[in-house]
CSV table of C-alpha atoms and ligand atoms in Angstrom, one decimal:
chain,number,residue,atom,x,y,z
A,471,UNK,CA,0.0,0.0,0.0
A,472,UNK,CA,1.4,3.7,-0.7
A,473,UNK,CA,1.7,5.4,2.0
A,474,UNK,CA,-0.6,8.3,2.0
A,475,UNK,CA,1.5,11.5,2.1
A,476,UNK,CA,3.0,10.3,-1.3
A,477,UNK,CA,-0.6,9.3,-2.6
A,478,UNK,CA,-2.1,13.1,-1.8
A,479,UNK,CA,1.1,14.2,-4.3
A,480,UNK,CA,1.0,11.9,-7.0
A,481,UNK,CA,-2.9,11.6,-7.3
A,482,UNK,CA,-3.7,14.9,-6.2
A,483,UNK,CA,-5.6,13.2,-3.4
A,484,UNK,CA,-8.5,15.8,-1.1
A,485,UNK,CA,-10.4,13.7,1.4
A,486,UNK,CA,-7.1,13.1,3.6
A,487,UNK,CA,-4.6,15.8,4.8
A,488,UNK,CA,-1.2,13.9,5.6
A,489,UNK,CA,0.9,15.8,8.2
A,490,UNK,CA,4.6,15.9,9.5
A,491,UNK,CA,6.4,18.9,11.0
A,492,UNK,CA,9.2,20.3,9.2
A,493,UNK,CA,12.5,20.0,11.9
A,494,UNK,CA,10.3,17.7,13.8
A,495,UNK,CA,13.6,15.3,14.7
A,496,UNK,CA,15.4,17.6,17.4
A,497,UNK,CA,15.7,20.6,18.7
A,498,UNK,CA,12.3,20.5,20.9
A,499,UNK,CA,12.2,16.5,21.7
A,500,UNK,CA,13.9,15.7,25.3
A,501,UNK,CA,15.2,12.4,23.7
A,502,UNK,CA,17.2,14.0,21.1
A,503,UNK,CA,18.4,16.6,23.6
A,504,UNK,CA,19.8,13.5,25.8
A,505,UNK,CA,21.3,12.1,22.8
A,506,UNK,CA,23.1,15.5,21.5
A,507,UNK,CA,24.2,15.9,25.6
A,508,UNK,CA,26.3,13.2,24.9
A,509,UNK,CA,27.3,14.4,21.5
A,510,UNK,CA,28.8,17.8,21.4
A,511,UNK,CA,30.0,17.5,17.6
A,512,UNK,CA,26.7,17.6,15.5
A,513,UNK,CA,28.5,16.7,12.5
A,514,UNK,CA,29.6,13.1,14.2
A,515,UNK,CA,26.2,12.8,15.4
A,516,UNK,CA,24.7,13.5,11.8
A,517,UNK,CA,27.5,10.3,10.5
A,518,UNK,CA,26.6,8.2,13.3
A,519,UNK,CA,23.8,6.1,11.2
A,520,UNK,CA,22.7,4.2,13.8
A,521,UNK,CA,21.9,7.4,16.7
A,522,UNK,CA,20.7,9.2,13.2
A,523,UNK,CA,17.9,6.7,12.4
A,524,UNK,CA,17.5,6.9,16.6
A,525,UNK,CA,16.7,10.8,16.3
A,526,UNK,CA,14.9,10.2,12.6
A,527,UNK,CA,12.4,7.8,14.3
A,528,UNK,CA,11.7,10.2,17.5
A,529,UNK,CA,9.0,11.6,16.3
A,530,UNK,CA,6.9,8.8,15.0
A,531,UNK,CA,7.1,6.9,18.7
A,532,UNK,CA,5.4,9.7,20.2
A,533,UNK,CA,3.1,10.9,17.7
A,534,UNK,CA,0.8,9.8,14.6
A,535,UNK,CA,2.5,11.5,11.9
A,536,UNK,CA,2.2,10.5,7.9
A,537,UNK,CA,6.4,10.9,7.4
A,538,UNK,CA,9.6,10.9,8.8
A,539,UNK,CA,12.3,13.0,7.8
A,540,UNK,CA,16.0,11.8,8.2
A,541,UNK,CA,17.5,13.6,10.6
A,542,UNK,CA,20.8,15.1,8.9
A,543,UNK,CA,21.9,18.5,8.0
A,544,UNK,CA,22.4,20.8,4.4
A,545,UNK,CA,25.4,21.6,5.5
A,546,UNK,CA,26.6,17.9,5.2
A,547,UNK,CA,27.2,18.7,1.8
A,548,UNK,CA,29.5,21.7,2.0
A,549,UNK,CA,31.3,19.1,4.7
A,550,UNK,CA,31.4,16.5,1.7
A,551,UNK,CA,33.2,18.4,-0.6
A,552,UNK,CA,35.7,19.5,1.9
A,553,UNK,CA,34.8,23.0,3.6
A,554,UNK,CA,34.9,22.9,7.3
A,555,UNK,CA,31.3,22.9,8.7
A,556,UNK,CA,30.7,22.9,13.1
A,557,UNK,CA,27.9,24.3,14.7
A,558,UNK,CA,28.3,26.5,17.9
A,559,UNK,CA,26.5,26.8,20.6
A,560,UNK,CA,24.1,29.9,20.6
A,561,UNK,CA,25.9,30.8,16.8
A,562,UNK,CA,24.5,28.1,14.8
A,563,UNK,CA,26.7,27.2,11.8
A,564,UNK,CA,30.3,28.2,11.2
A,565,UNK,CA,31.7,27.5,7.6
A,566,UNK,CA,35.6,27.3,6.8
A,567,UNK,CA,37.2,28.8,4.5
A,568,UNK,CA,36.2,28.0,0.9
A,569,UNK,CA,38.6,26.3,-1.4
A,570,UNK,CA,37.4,26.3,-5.1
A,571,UNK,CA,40.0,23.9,-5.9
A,572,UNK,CA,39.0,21.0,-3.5
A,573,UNK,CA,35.3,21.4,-4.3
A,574,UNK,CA,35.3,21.6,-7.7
A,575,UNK,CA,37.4,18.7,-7.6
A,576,UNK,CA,36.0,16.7,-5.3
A,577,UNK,CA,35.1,12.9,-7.1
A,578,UNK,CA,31.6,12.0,-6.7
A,579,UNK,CA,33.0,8.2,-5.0
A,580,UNK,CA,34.7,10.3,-2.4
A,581,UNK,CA,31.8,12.3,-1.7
A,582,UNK,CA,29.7,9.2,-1.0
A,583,UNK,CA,31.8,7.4,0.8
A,584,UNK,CA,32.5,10.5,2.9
A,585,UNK,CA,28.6,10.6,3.9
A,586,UNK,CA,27.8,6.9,3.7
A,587,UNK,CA,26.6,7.0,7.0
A,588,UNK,CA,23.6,9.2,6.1
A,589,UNK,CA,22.9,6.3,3.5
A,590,UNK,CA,23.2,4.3,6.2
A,591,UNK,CA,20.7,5.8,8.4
A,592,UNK,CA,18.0,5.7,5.8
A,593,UNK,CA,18.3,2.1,5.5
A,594,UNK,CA,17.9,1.3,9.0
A,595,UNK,CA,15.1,3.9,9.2
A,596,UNK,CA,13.1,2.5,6.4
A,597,UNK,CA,13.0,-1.1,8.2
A,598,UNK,CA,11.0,0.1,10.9
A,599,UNK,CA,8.2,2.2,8.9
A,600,UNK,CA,4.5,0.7,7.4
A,601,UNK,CA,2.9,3.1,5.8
A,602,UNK,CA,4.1,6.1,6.3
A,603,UNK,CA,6.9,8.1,4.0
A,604,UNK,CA,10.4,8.8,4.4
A,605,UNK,CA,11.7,12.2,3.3
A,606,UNK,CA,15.1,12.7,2.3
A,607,UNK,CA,16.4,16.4,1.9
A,608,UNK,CA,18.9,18.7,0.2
A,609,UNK,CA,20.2,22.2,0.7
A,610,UNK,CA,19.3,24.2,-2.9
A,611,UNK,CA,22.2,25.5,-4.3
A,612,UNK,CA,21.1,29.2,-3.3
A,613,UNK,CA,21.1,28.3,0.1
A,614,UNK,CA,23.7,25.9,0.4
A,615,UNK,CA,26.2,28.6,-2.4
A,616,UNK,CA,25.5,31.2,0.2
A,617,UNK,CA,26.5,29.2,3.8
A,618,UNK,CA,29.4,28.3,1.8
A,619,UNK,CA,30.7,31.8,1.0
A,620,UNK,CA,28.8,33.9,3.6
A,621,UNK,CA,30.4,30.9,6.3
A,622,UNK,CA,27.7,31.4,8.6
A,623,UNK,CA,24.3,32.4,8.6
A,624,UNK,CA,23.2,35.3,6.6
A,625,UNK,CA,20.8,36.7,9.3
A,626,UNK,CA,22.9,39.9,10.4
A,627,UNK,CA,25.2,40.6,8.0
A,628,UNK,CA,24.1,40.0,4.3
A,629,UNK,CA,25.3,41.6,1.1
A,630,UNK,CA,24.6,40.0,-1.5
A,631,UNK,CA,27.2,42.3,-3.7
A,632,UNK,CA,29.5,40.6,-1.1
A,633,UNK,CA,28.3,37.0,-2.2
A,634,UNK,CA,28.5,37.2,-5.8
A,635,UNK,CA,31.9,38.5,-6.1
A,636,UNK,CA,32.9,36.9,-9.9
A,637,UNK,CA,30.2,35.8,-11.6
A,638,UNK,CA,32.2,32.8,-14.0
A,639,UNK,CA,33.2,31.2,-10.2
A,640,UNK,CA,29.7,31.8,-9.5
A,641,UNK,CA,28.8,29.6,-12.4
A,642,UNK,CA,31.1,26.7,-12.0
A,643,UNK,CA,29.6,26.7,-7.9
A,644,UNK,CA,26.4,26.2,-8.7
A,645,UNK,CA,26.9,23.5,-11.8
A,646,UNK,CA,29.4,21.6,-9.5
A,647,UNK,CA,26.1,22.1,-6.7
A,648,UNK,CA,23.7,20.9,-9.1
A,649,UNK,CA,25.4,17.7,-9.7
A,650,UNK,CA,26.4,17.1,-6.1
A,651,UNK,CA,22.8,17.9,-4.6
A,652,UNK,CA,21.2,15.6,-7.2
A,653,UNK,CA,23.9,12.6,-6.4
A,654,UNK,CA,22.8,13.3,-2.9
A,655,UNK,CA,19.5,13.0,-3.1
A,656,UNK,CA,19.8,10.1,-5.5
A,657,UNK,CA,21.8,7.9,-3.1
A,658,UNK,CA,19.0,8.7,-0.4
A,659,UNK,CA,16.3,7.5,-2.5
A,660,UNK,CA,18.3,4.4,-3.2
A,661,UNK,CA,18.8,3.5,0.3
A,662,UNK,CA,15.1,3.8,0.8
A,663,UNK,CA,13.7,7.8,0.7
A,664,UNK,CA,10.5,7.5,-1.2
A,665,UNK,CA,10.3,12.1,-1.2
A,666,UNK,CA,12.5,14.0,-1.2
A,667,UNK,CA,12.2,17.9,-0.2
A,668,UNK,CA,14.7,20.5,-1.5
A,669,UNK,CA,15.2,23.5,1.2
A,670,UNK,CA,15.8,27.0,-0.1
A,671,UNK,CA,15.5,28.5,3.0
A,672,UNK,CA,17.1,31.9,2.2
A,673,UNK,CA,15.6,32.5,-1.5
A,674,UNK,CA,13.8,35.5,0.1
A,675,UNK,CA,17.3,36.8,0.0
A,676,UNK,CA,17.6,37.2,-3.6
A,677,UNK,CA,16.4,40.2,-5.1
A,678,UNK,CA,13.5,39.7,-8.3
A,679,UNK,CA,16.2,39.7,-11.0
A,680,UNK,CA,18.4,37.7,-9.7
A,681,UNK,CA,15.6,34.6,-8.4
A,682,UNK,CA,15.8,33.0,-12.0
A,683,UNK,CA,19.4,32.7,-12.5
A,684,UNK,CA,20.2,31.4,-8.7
A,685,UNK,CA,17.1,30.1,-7.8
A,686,UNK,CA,14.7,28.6,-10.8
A,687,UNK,CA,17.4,27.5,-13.4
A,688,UNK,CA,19.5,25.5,-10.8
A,689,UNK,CA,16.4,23.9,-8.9
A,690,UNK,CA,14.7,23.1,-12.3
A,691,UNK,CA,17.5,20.9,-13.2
A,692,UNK,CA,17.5,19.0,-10.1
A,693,UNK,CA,13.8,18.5,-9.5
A,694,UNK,CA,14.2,17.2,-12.9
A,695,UNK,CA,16.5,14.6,-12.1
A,696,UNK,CA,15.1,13.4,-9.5
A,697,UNK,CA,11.5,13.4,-10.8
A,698,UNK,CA,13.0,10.9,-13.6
A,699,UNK,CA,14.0,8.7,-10.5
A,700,UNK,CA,10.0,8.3,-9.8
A,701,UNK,CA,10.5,10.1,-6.5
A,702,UNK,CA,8.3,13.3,-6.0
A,703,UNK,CA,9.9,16.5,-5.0
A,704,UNK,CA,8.6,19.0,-2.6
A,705,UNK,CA,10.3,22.4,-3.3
A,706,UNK,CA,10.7,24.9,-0.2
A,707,UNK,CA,11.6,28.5,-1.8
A,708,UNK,CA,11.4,30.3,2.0
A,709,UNK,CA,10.5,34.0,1.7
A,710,UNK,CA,9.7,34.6,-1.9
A,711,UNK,CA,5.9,36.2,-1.4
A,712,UNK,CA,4.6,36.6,-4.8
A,713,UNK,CA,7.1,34.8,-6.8
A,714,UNK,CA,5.6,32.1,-5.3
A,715,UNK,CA,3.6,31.0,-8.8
A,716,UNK,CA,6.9,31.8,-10.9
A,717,UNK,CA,9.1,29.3,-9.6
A,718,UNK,CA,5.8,26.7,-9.6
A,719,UNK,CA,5.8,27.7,-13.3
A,720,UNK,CA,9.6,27.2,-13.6
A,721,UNK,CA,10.5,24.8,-11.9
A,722,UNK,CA,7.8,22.3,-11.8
A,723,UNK,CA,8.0,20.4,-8.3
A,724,UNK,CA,5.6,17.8,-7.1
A,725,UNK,CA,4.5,20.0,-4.6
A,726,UNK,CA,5.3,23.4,-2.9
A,727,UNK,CA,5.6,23.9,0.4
A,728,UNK,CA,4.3,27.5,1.6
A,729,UNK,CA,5.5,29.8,4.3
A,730,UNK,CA,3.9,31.8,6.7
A,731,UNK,CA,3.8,34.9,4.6
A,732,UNK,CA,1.6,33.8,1.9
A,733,UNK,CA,-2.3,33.9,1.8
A,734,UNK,CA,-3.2,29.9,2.0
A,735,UNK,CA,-6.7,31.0,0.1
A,736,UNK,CA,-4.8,33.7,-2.5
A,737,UNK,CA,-1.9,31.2,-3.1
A,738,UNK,CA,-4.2,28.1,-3.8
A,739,UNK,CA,-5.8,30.5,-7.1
A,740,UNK,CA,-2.9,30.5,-8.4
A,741,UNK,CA,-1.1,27.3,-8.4
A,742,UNK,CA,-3.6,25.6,-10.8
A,743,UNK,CA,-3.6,22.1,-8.7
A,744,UNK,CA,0.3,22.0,-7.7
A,745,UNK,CA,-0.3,20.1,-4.3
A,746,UNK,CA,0.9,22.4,-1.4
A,747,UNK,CA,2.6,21.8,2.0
A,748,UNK,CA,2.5,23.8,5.2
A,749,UNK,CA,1.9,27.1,5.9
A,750,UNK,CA,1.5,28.3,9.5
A,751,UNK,CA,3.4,30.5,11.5
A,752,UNK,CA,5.4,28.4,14.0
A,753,UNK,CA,5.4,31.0,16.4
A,754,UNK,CA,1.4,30.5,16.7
A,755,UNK,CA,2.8,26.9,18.3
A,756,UNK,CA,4.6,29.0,21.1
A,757,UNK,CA,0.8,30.7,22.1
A,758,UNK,CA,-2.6,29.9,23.9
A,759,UNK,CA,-4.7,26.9,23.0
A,760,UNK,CA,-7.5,29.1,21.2
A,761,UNK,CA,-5.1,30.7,18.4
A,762,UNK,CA,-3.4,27.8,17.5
A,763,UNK,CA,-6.7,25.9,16.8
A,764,UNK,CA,-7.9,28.9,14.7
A,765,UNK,CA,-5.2,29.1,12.4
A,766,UNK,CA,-5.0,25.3,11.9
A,767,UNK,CA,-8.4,25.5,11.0
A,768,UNK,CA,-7.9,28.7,9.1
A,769,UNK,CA,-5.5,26.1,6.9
A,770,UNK,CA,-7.8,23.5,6.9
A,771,UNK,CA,-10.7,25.0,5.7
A,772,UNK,CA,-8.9,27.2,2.6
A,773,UNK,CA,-7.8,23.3,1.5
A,774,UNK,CA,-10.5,21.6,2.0
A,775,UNK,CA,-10.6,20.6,-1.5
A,776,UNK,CA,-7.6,21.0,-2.8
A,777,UNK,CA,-4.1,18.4,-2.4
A,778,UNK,CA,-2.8,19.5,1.0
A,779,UNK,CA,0.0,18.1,2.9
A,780,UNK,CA,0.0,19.8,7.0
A,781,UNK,CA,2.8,21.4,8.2
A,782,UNK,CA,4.5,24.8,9.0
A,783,UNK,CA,5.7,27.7,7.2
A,784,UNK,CA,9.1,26.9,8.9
A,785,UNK,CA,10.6,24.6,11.1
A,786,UNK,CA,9.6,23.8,15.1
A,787,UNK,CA,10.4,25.9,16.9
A,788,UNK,CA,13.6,25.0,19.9
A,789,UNK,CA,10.6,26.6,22.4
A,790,UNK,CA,8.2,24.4,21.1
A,791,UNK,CA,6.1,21.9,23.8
A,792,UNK,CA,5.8,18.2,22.5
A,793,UNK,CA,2.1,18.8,24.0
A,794,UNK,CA,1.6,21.1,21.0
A,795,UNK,CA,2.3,18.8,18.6
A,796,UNK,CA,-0.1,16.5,19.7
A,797,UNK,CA,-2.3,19.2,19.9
A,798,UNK,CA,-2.2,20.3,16.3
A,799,UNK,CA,-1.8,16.5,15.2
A,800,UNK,CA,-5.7,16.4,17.1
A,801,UNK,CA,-7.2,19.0,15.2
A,802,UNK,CA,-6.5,17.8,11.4
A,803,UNK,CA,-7.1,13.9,12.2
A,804,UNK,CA,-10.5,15.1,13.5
A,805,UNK,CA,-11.2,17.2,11.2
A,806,UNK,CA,-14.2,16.5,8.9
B,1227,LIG,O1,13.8,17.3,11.7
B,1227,LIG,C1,14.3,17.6,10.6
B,1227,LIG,O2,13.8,18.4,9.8
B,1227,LIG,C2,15.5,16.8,10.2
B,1227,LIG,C3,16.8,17.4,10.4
B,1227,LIG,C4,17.2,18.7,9.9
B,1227,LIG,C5,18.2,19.5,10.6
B,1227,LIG,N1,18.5,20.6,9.8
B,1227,LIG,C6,18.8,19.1,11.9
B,1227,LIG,C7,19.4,20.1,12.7
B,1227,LIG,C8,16.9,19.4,8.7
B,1227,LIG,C9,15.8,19.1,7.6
B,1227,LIG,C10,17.7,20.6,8.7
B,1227,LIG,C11,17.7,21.5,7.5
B,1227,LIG,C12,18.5,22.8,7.6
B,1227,LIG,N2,19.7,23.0,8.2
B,1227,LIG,C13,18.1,24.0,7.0
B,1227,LIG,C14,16.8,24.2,6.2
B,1227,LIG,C15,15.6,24.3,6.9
B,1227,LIG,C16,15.5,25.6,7.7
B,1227,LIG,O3,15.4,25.6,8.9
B,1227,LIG,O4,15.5,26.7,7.1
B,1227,LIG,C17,19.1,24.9,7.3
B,1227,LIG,C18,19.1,26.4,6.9
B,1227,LIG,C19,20.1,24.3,8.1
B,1227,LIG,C20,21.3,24.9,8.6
B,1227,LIG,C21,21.4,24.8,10.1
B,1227,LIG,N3,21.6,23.6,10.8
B,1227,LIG,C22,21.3,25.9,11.0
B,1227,LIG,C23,21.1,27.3,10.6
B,1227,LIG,C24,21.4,25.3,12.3
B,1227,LIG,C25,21.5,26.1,13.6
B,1227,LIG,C26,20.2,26.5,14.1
B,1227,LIG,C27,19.1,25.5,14.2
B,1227,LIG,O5,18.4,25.4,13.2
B,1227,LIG,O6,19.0,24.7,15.1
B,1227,LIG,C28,21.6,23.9,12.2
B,1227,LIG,C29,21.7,23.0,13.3
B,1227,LIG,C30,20.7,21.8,13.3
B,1227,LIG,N4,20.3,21.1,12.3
B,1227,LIG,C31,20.1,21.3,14.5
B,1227,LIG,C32,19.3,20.2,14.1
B,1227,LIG,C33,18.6,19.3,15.0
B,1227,LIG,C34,20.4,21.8,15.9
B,1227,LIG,C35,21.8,21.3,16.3
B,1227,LIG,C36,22.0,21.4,17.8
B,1227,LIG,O7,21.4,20.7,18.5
B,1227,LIG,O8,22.8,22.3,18.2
């Protein structure tokens, strides 16, 4: 039997809504927060393919959800093709210097045997799932070409004149991205991921010219691939309000998943039948009982009949009480 998130993308399915949390392994969990205690380096824990499937199948032992997500990182590949990647406490990521010669180099064997553990993970995940999906993930190359030469997160201090310093280096990035990101996600779905979602989580970055070269013409190519592997592709552009329909047009994923900014009634208009994922504000999670059934509902109801996976317009909140979870989890499996 297909499980039914991957049913409500293929066949465009209305009279279930399917529902996972986006960074539902981590962060808010108690057991993962034991098991990074005893961790400190995130990048070990994300290679360790047995504690991975651990934190991966969290989420599922305490609640009904439709998928899991591996747990992993889109750093992990910047760390595959050789730049230094941690992650400090309070900070968040911290990028090495950038070598053009070592990534553009890098061999595709070496990059796979480097994050074979991941691979790993996804088998030993998929043995202990019935019926519900397993979502693998990549970085787009926006996101993952910025980290790389911004080194850390672009929240404070972005220019994007800084960024793209020489545009023909610029080029030869995002082609060697392209290929890497699509190996990536092929070797997931071979070890068992039957979705796979592509995270462009700072596409709101770039400005409207620039969104087709760094954003549409790289992710087209991949979501292509991939799509020719049978696998559908949820694409994740974070932040890019009414370019929203554009990159549907453009790129063509399976499905699109929304974020809080966008107008769940406006947005479903315009998408012509492109199922769509998530939507609300995961700060609402963080507030009384009252408002978060309201805007679940407020979700609900504007997709009533239209292909709609639940989820957020980001990911869980660190803040975020397992209690809410279930809560939200209650509301669309009641719903009629
Ligand atoms: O549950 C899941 O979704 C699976 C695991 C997952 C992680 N990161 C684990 C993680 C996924 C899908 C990601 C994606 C990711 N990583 C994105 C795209 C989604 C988004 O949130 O926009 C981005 C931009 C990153 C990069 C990254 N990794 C940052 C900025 C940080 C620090 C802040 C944070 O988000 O926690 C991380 C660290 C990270 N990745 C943690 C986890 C569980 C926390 C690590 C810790 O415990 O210190």
């Amino acid at each position: 039997m297909e499980a039914k998130l991957y049913k409500c993308i293929k066949d465009g399915k209305t009279d279930y809504t399917p529902i996972w949390f986006m960074r539902q392994a981590g962060r808010y969990l108690p057991e993962f927060m034991e098991i990074r205690k005893k961790n400190p380096d995130f990048i070990k824990l994300c290679l360790n393919d047995r504690l991975s499937a651990e934190i991966s199948l969290q989420p599922i032992r305490r609640f009904d959800l439709d998928a899991v997500i591996i747990f992993s990182d889109i750093l992990m590949i910047p760390y595959g093709l050789g730049q230094k990647v941690e992650f400090k406490k309070g900070i968040g990521p911290i990028l090495g210097d950038l070598n053009f010669n070592v990534i553009l180099n890098t061999k595709t064997k070496d990059f796979i045997e480097k994050l074979s553990p991941i691979y790993k993970a996804i088998t030993i995940v998929k043995k202990n799932l019935k019926n519900k999906n397993l979502i693998g993930f990549a970085g787009a190359p926006w996101t993952l070409l910025l980290y790389m030469l911004n080194k850390q997160s672009p929240k404070n201090n972005f220019d994007i004149n800084k960024i793209i310093k020489s545009k023909s280096l610029m080029r030869d990035l995002i082609l060697k991205l392209e290929d890497i990101i699509f190996l990536h996600t092929k070797e997931q779905v071979n070890a068992g991921a039957d979705v796979i979602q592509i995270f462009d989580s700072w596409a709101g970055l770039l400005p409207k010219d620039k969104l087709s070269e760094y954003c549409y013409i790289p992710t087209s190519k991949i979501v292509k691939n991939i799509k020719s592997l049978e696998v559908p592709v949820i694409c994740f552009p974070r932040g890019i309000g009414d370019n929203y329909s554009d990159f549907c047009s453009a790129v063509k994923p399976s499905c699109i998943s929304i974020d809080y900014e966008i107008d769940p009634k406006q947005i479903k208009e315009k998408l012509h039948g492109t199922p769509i994922q998530g939507g609300l504000d995961p700060k609402i999670l963080l507030g009384p009982k009252e408002e978060i059934k309201k805007n679940v509902e407020k979700y609900l109801d504007a997709f009533k009949d239209y292909p709609y996976i639940f989820n957020l317009g980001h990911g869980v909140l660190p803040e975020t009480k397992p209690e809410t979870i279930e809560y939200i989890i209650q509301i669309v499996r009641n719903k009629k």
